[in-house]
Structures are given as C-alpha cells and as structure tokens.
Tab-separated table of C-alpha atoms in Angstrom:
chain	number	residue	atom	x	y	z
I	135	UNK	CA	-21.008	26.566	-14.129
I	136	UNK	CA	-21.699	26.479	-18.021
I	137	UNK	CA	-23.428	23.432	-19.441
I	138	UNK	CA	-20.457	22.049	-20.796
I	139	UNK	CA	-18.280	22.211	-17.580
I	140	UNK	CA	-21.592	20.330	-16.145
I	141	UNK	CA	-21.293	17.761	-18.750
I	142	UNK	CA	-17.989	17.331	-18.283
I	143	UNK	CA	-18.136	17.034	-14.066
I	144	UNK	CA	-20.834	14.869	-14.821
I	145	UNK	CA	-18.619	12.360	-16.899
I	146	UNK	CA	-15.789	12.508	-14.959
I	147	UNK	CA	-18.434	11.269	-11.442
I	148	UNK	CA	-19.893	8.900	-13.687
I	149	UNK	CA	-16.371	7.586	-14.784
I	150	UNK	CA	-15.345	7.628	-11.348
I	151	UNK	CA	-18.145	4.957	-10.019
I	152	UNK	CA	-17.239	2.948	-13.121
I	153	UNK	CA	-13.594	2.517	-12.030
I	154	UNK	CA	-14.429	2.071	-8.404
I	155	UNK	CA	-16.989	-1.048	-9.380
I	156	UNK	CA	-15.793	-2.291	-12.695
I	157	UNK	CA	-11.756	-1.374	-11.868
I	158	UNK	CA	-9.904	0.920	-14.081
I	159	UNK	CA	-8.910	-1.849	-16.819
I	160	UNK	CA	-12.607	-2.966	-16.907
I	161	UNK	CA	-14.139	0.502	-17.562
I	162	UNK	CA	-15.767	1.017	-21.114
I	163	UNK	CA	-16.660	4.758	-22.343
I	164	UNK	CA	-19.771	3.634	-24.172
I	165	UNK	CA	-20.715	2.542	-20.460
I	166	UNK	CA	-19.684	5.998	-19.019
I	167	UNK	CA	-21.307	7.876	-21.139
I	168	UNK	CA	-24.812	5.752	-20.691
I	169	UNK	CA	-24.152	6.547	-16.610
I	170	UNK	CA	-23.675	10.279	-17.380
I	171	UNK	CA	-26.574	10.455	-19.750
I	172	UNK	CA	-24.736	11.893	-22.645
I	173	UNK	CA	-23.521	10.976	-26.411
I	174	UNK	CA	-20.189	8.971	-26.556
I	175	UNK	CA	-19.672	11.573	-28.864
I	176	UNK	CA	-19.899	14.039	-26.227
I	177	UNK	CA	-17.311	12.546	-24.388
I	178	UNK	CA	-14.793	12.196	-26.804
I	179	UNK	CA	-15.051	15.808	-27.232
I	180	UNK	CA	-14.227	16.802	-23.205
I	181	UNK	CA	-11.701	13.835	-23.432
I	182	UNK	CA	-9.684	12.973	-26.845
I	183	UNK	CA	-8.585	9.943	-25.637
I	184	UNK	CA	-9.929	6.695	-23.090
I	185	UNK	CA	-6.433	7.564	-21.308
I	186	UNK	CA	-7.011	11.010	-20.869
I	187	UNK	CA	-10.357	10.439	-19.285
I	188	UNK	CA	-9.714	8.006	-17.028
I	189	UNK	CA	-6.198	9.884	-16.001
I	190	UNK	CA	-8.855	12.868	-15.608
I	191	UNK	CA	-11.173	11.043	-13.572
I	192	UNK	CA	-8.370	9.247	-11.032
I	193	UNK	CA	-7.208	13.192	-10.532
I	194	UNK	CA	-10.864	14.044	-9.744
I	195	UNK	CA	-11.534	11.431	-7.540
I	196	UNK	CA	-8.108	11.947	-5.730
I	197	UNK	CA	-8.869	15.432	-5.111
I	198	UNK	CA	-12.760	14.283	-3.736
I	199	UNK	CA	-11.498	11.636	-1.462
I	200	UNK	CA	-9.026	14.095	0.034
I	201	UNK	CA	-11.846	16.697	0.293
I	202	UNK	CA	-13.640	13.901	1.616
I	203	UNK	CA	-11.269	12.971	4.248
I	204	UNK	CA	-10.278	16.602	5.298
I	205	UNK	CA	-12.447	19.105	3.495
I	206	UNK	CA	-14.288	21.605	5.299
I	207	UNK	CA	-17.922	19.681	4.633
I	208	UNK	CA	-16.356	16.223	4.872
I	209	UNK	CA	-14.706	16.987	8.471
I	210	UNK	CA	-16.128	14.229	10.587
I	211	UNK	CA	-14.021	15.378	13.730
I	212	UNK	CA	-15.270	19.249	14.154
I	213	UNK	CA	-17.747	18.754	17.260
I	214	UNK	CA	-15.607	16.087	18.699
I	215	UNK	CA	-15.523	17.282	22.646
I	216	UNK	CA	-11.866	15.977	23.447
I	217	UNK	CA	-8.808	16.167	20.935
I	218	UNK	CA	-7.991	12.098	21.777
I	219	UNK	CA	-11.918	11.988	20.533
I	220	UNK	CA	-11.423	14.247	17.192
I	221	UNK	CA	-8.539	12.130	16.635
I	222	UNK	CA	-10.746	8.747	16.939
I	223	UNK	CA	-12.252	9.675	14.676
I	224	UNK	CA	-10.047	10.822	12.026
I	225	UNK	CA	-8.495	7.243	12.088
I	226	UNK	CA	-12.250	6.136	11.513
I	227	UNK	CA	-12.235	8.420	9.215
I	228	UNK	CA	-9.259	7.239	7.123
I	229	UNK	CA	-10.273	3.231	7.126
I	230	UNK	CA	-12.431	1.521	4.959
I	231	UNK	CA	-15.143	1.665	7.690
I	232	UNK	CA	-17.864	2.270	5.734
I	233	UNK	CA	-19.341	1.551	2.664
I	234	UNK	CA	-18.892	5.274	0.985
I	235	UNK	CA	-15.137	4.749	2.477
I	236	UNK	CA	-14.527	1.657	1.352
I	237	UNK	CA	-15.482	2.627	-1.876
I	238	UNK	CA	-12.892	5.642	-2.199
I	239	UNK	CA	-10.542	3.620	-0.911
I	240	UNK	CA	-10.675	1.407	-3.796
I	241	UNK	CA	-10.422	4.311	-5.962
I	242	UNK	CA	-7.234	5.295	-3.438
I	243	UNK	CA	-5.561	2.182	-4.485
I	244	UNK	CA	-6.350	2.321	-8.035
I	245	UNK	CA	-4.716	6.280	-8.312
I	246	UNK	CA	-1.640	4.998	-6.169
I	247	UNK	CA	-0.824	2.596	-8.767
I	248	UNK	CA	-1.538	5.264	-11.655
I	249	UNK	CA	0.804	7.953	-9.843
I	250	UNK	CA	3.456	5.297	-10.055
I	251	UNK	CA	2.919	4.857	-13.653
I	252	UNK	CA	1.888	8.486	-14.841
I	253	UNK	CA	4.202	10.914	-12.866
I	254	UNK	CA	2.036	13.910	-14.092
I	255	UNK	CA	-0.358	12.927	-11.116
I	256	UNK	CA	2.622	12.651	-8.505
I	257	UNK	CA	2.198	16.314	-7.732
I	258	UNK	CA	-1.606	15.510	-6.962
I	259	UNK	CA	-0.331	12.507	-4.641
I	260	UNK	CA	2.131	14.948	-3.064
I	261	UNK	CA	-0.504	17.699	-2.389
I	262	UNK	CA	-3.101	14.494	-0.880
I	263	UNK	CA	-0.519	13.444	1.563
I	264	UNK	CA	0.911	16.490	2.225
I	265	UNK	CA	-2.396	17.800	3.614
I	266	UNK	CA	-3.119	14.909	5.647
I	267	UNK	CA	0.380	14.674	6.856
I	268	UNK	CA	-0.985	18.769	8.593
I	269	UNK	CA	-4.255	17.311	8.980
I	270	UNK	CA	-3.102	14.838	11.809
I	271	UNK	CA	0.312	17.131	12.705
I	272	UNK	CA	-2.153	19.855	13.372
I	273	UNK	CA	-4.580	18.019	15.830
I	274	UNK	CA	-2.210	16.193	17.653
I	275	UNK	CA	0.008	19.417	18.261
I	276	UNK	CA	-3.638	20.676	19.325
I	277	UNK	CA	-4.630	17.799	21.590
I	278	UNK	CA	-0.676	18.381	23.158
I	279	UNK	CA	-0.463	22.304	23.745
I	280	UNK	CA	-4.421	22.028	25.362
I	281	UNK	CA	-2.666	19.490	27.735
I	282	UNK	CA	-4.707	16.457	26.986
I	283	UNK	CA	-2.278	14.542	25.005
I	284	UNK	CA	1.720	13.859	26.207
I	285	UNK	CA	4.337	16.211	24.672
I	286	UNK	CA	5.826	14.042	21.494
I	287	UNK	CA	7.209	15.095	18.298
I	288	UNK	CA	4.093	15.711	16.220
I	289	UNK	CA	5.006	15.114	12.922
I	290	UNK	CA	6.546	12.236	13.686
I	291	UNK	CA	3.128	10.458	15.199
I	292	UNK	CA	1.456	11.762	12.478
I	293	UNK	CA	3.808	10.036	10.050
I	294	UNK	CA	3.010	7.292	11.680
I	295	UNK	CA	-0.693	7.607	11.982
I	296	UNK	CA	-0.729	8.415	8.186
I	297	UNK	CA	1.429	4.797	7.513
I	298	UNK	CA	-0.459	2.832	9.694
I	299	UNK	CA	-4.132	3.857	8.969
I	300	UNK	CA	-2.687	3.230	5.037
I	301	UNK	CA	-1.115	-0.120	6.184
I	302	UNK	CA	-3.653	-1.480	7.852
I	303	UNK	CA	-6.197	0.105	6.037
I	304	UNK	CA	-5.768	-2.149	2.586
I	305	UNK	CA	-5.459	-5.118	4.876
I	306	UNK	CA	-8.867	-4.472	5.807
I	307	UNK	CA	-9.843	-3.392	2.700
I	308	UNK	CA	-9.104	-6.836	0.940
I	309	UNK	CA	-10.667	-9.207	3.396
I	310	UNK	CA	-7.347	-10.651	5.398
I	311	UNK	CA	-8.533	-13.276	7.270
I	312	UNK	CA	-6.221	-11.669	10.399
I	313	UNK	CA	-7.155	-8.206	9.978
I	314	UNK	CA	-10.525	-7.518	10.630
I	315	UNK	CA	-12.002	-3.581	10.578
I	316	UNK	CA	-12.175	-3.842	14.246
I	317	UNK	CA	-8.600	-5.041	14.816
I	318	UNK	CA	-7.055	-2.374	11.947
I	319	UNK	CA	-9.188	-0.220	14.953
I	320	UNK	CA	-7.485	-1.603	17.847
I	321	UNK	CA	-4.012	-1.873	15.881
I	322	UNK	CA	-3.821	1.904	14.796
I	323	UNK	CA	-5.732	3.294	18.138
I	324	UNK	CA	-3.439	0.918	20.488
I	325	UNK	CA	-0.243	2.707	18.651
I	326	UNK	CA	-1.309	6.369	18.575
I	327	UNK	CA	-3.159	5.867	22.608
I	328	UNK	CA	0.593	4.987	24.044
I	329	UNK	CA	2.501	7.340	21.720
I	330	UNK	CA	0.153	10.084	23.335
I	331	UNK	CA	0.121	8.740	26.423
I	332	UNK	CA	-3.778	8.173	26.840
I	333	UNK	CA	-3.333	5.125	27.917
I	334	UNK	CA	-4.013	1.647	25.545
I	335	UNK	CA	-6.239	2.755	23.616
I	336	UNK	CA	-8.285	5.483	21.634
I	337	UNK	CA	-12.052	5.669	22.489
I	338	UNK	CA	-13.809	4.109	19.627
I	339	UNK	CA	-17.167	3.517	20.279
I	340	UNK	CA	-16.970	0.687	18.129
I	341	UNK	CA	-13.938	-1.262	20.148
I	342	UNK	CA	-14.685	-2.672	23.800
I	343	UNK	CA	-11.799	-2.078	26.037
X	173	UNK	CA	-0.061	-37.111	-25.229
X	174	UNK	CA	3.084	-34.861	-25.562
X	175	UNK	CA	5.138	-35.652	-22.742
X	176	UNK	CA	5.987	-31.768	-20.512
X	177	UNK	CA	9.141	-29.931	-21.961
X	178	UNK	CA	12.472	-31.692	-20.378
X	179	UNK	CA	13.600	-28.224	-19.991
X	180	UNK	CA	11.044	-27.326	-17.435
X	181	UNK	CA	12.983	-26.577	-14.212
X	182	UNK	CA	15.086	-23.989	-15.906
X	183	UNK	CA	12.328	-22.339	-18.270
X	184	UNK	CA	9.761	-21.699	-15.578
X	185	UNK	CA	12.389	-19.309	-12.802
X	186	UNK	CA	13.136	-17.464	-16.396
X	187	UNK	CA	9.583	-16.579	-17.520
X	188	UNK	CA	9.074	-15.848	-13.755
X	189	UNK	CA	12.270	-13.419	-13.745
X	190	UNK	CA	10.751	-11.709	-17.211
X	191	UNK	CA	7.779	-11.853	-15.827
X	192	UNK	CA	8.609	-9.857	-13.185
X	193	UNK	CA	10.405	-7.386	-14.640
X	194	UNK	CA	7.953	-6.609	-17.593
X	195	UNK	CA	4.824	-6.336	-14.856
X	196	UNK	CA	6.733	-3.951	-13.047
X	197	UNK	CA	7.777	-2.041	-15.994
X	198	UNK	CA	4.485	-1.952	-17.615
X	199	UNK	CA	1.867	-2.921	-14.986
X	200	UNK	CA	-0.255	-5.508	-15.702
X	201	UNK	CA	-3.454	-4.139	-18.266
X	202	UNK	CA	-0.314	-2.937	-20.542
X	203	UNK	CA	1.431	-6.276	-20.275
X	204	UNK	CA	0.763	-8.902	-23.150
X	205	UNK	CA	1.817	-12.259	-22.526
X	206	UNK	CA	3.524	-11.866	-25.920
X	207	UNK	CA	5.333	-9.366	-24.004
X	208	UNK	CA	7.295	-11.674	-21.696
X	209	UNK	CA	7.361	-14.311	-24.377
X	210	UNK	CA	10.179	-11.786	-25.801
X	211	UNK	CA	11.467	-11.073	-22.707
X	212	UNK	CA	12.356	-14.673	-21.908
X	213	UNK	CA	12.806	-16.102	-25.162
X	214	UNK	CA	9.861	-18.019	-25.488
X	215	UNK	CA	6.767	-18.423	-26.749
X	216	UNK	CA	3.311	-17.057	-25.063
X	217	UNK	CA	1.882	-20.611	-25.720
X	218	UNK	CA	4.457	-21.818	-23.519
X	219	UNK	CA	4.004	-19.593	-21.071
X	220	UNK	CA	0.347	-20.525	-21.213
X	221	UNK	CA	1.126	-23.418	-20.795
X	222	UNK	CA	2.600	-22.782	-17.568
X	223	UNK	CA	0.769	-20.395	-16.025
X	224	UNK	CA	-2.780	-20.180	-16.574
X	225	UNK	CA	-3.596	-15.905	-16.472
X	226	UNK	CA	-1.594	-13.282	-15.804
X	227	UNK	CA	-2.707	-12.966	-12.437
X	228	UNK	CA	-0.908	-16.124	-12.113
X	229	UNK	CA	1.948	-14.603	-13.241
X	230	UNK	CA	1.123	-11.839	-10.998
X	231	UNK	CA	1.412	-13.790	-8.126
X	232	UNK	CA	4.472	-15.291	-9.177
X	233	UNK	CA	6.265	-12.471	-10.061
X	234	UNK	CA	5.671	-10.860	-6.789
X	235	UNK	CA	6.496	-14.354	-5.071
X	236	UNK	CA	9.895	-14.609	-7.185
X	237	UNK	CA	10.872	-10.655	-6.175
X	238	UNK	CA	9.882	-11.270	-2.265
X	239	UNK	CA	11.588	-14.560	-1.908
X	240	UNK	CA	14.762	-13.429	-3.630
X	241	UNK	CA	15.206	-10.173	-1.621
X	242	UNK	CA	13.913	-12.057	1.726
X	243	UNK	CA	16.299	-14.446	0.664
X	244	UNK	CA	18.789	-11.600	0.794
X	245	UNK	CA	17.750	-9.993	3.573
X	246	UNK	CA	18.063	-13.304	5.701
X	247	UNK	CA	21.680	-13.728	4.476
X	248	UNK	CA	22.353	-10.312	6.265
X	249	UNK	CA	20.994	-10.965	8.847
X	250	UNK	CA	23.773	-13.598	9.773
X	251	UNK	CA	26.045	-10.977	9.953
X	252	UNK	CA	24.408	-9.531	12.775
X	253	UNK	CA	24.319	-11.225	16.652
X	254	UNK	CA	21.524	-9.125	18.466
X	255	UNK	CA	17.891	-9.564	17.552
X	256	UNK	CA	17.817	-5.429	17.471
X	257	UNK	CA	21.029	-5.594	14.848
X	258	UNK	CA	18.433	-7.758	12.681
X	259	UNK	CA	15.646	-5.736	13.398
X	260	UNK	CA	17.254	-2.821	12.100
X	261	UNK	CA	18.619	-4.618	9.139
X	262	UNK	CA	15.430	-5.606	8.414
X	263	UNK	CA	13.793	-2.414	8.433
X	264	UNK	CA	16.966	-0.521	6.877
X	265	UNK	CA	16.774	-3.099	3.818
X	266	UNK	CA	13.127	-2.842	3.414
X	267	UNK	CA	12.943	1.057	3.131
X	268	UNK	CA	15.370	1.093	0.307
X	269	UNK	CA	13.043	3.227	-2.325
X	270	UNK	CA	11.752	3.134	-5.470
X	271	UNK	CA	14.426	1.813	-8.272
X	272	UNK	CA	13.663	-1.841	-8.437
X	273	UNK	CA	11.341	-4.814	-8.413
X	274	UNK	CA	11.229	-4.912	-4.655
X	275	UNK	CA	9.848	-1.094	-4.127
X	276	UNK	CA	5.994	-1.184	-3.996
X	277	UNK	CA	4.823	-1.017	-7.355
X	278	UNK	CA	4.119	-4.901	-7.762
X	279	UNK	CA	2.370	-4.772	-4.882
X	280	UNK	CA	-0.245	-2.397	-5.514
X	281	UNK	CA	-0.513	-4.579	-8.866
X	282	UNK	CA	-1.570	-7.239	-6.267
X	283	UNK	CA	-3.698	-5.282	-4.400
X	284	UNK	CA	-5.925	-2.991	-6.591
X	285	UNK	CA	-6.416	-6.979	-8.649
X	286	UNK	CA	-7.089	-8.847	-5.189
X	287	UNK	CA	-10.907	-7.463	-4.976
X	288	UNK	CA	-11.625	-8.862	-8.579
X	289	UNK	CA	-8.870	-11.887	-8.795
X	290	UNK	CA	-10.755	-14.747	-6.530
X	291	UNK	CA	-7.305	-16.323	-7.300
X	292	UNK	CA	-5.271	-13.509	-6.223
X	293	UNK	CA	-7.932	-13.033	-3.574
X	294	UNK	CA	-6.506	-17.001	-1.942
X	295	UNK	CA	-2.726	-16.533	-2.991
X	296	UNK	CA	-2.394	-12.848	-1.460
X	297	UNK	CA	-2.385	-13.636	2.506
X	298	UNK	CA	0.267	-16.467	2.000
X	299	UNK	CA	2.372	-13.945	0.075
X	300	UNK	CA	2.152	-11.265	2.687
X	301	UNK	CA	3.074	-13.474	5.644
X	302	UNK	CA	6.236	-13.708	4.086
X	303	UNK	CA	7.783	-10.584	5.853
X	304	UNK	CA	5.423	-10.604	8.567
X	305	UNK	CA	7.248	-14.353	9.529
X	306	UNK	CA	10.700	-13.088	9.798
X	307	UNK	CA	9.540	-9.831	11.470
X	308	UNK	CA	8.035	-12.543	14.252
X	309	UNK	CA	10.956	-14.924	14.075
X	310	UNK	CA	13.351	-12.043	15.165
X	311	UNK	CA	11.079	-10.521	17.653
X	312	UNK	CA	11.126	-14.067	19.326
X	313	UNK	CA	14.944	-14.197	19.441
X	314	UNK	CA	15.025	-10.608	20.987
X	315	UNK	CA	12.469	-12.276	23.562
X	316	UNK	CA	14.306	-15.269	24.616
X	317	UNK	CA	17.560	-13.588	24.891
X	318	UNK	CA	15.764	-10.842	27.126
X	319	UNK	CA	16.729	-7.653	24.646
X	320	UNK	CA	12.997	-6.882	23.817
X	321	UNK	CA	9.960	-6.794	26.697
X	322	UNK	CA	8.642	-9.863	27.091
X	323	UNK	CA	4.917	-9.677	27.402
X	324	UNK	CA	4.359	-8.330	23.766
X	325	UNK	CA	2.957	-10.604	21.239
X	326	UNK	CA	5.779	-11.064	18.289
X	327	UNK	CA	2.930	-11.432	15.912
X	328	UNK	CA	1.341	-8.542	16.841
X	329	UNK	CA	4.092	-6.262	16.787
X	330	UNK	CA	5.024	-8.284	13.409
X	331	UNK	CA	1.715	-7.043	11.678
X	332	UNK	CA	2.346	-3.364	13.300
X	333	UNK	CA	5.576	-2.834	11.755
X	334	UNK	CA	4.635	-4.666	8.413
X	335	UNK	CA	1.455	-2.358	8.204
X	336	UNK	CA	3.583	1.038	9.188
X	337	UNK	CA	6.402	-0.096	6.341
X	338	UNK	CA	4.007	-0.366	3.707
X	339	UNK	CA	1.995	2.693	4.671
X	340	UNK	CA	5.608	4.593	4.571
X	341	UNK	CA	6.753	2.411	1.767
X	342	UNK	CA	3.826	3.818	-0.702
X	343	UNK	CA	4.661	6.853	0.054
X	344	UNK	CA	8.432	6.129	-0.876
X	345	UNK	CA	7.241	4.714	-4.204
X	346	UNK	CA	5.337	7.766	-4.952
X	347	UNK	CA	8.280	9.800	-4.519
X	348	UNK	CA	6.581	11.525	-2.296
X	349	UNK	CA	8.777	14.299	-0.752
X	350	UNK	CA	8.407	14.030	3.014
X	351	UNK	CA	8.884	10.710	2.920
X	352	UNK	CA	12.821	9.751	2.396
X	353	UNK	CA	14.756	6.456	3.455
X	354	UNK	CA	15.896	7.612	6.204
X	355	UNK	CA	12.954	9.131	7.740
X	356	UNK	CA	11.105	6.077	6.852
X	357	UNK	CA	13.382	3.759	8.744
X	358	UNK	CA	13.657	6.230	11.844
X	359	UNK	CA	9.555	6.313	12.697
X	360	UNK	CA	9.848	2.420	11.899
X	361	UNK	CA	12.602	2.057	14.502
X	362	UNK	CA	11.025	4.561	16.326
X	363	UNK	CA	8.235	2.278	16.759
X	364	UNK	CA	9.938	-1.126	17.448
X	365	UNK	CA	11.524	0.267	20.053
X	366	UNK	CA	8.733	1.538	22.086
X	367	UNK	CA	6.671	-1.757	21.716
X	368	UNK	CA	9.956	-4.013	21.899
X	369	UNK	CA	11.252	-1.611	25.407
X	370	UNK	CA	14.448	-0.689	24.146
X	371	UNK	CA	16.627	1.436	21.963
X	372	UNK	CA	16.811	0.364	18.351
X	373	UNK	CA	19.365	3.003	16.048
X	374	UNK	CA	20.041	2.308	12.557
X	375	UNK	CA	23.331	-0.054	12.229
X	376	UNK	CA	24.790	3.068	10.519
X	377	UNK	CA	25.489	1.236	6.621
X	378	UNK	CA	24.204	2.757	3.931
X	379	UNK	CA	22.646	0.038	2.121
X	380	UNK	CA	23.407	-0.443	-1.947
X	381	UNK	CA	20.817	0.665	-4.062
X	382	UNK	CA	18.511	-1.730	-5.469
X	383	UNK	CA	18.491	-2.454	-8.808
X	384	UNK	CA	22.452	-2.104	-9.567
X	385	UNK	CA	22.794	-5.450	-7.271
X	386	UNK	CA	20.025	-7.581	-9.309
C-alpha cells in the first residue's frame, strides 16, 4: 500500500467511527480529519466533496461489516462442533449482541437509508445480501445433507433467517421496551429450531430453555 | 395574545400530507422546513408553529402514511370472512414494494434518528404497535373461530411476522433482486401458517400499485 492509499483508508475508518457515533448528518470533515491525523486539506484532495466522502465511507463500512459478518477472519461459526451450533451462532452473529456489533449495525442502518437515496450503492447492498442470503443457504443445506437438521427448502429458511435476524435485530437495536437482546434470541432461534426440526429452540448459551 | 389560526383542523392533515411526501422524497437532513412550507402552501413559521422539529414532523409523517394505509388495509379486510383471508390480505398489502410513502424508506428515517431523537426515541414503540395490533387482533379471530392452533400467543406470533415483513420489506425497498413481492409474501405466509397450524395461500388478487391509488 502507498502512503496515499494509507491516508486515504485511514480517512475513510476515521469517517466511519464519526458516522457511527455522531450519525451521518452530524459528521464534520474538520473532525475527520483531526481523527485520521491529517490536513483537511488532505482530505479534500482523496475526496472533492463532504458527499463523496461520506458516500465513500458508507461503501467501506458496508463492505467491512459484511466481511465482518462472513469474511474468512470474521467467521465466528468455523469450530462450531454441530451445524444447529454454527448456525447459533451466526444468528448471534448477525444481532446487535455486542458492542463492536451494535456499532456496525448502526452504520447498517445508516447505509440502508443511503442505498435508498443514492442507487449507485444498491449494487453494494445487492452483493451484502446476496452473500449472506449463501452464507445461511449454505450451512443450513450443510446441517440438512449431514443429517442433523430436517430436509426443508434451504433458501427459503434462509430468507427467513436473513428477515428475521434484520427484523428483530433493529428492534433490539433501538431499545423496544418488548424486545429485549435475549428475546430477539429466543424469537429468531424459536423460528429457525422448528423450521429445522431441532426441536424449540437453538442452543444459545446465552438463553435458558 | 393572538388567538390559534381558525383554520387549524384543516391546515395541520395538509402540512402533515406535504410533510410526508417531501421527507420521503428528500429524507430528512435534505429537507428544509421551507421545503414543505411550499409544498403545502404555507409558511415555515406556521409550520413551526405547529410542530416543534422536524423529528416531529418525522413522526407525524410516518403516523399520517401508517394510519392511512392501515386505514386501508382494515377496509379490505371486511371483504374477507376467515381470519386466514385477512391474514393474507394483510401480508399481500404490506409487501407491495417500493413506489410510495408506505414502502420502507420513512421508516428507516425513523430508525437511523431514534438513537439520537429522545423524542423519536418515546413516539417510535407507539408507532410500531400499529401493525403489530391488527396482526394480533386477526390472529385472535382465527383463534376463537378454531382456524389457527390455539395455544400460540397472538402477540407473539404478531411481533414474528411484523419483524420477518420488515426484514423482507428492506430488502424490497432496496430493490434488492432476490427479494420480489411475491416471494416476500410466500416465506411470510409460509411462516403464519406453520405457527398458526394451517394452510395460508395468497387470496390470488394482484393488489394495485401504490402510489397511483394515493
């Protein structure tokens, strides 16, 4: 990596934890480029305009909380010892169950709302969703041809897992009095457990039977 | 003391209405107050006046869209005698698509604001009960008449197929490719039917597209 690309990755991580604390309307550049530790002149020359940058930055962070989520370093489910296990905790995985999660799930909202307004991120949203939609397809198809789970249509259950861990997920996320962490848990795990036929519930360590 | 505008019971619904439609147009950091001034033919002192912040008329706006289509929704429900007929309706009506006020996008206004809006933060549970409160009322119907199992909670399976509809329905407003109308309402029937204990299919009517019907 040159210096400049550096300088530039660094702005764009720096402009990313300003959106996900101060919220993309509240972010100021002179404030991004005091987290980054370079010139404001600096980053008007990666980034001509405040829209560009922060368009930049939603991209970045879209592409990092996917890698999170299902990248090869960020896989949280790749010692799991049963497939109804990996799957736990790829629903953990996808809730705001922690506070690095619940942070890019902030920034998940914020770049929802941006791919509705700027289509030129849609085919970044598409790619996101498309790879989990494969991501849970491909381990429930797993957990079903090693015998463990029920036969079901996979993509279907992974639609649903994708919906529901999104659904109940921002619930969470913004402190309904009704939907706690633990019962976006129960919720999501009580679904998937009966569609797969492991009985009521998926084992998280976290939820008492 | 100037006594409030006689006029008030029609001018609020219209800066509501313009409201609306400018937020979802715009979103709300590009929307100036002077914006739906012009819209509804007023001034932005009166709407001011009115409505304190724009996360007021936030809330509003998404209050005015939900309670008109619920409003609509209800109405066609009538037409239908089971509790699954409804049901369907329901979730046939809901997964409509992106094209007007009622798709998602005012809703993730609501949301990515709730974290930093300790007013939107109070006002946002009562405005998402809305749908989970006639998703429960029909559930209960289905119960008493002995279509759907008995032993399930109605508020439960209420928040279950709110949650999975809005999880699909982002997807729908992001145009996102796997996700069309009618694959959205077939996992969500898909779904009712295995908590409720019976067979839900879609009523077969293609509803209108929004936006063309106001």
């Amino acid at each position: 990596m040159t210096e400049t690309q550096g300088g530039r990755e660094r702005i764009l991580a720096a402009a990313v934890d300003r959106i996900a604390s101060d919220g993309i309307d509240g972010v100021r550049i002179a404030r991004i480029a005091m987290d980054a530790g370079v010139s404001t002149a600096l980053v008007h020359y990666h980034f001509a305009t405040r829209e560009a940058l922060l368009g930049e930055a939603l991209e970045y962070s879209f592409e990092h909380a996917g890698d999170l989520r299902i990248g090869d370093e960020g896989e949280p489910a790749a010692d799991a010892a049963t497939h109804a296990e990996r799957l736990t905790r790829m629903v953990e995985h996808c809730l705001p169950s922690s506070a690095s999660l619940e942070r890019d799930w902030v920034l998940w909202v914020e770049l929802w709302l941006r791919a509705v307004r700027h289509p030129e991120l849609r085919p970044t949203s598409e790619r996101l969703y498309a790879r989990m939609r494969e991501w849970f397809a491909a381990a429930i198809s797993a957990g079903v041809e090693a015998g463990e789970f029920a036969d079901c249509d996979a993509e279907a259950v992974a639609d649903r897992a994708l919906a529901l861990v999104d659904g109940f997920g921002i619930r969470a996320l913004l402190g309904d009095s009704e939907v706690s962490l633990d019962r976006a848990r129960r919720e999501v795990g009580g679904v998937l457990a009966k569609e797969l036929g492991i009985g009521e519930q998926l084992p998280f360590p976290q939820v008492r039977a | 003391m100037s006594p409030r505008p006689k006029t008030d019971h029609l001018r609020k619904p219209q800066i509501v209405a313009a409201a609306a439609e400018v937020l979802y147009e715009r979103g709300l950091f590009d929307t100036r107050v002077g914006d739906i001034a012009e819209r509804a033919g007023t001034s932005a002192g009166t709407i001011m006046y009115y409505f304190e912040s724009k996360d007021r008329l936030l809330e509003e706006a998404v209050d005015h869209t939900d309670q008109q289509f619920y409003e609509r929704v209800s109405e066609g429900l009538e037409e239908h005698d089971s509790a699954g007929a409804k049901l369907v309706h329901l979730v046939e009506e809901t997964s409509l698509g992106p094209g007007g006020l009622t798709d998602w996008t005012l809703w993730m206004e609501i949301w990515v604001r709730v974290r930093r809006s300790p007013e939107l933060r109070a006002s946002y549970p009562r405005l998402d009960r809305r749908q989970r409160g006639l998703i429960e009322r029909i559930v209960r119907e289905g119960q008493e008449s002995g279509e759907f199992e008995g032993e399930v909670d109605p508020g439960d399976v209420a928040l279950g197929l709110s949650a999975l509809m809005d999880g699909l329905g982002v997807q729908l407003t992001l145009g996102q490719p796997d996700v069309t109308r009618e694959r959205m309402v077939d996992r969500c029937l898909a779904m009712a039917s295995r908590e409720l204990g019976c067979e839900l299919r879609r009523n077969g009517r293609v509803p209108a597209q929004r936006g063309g019907t106001g």
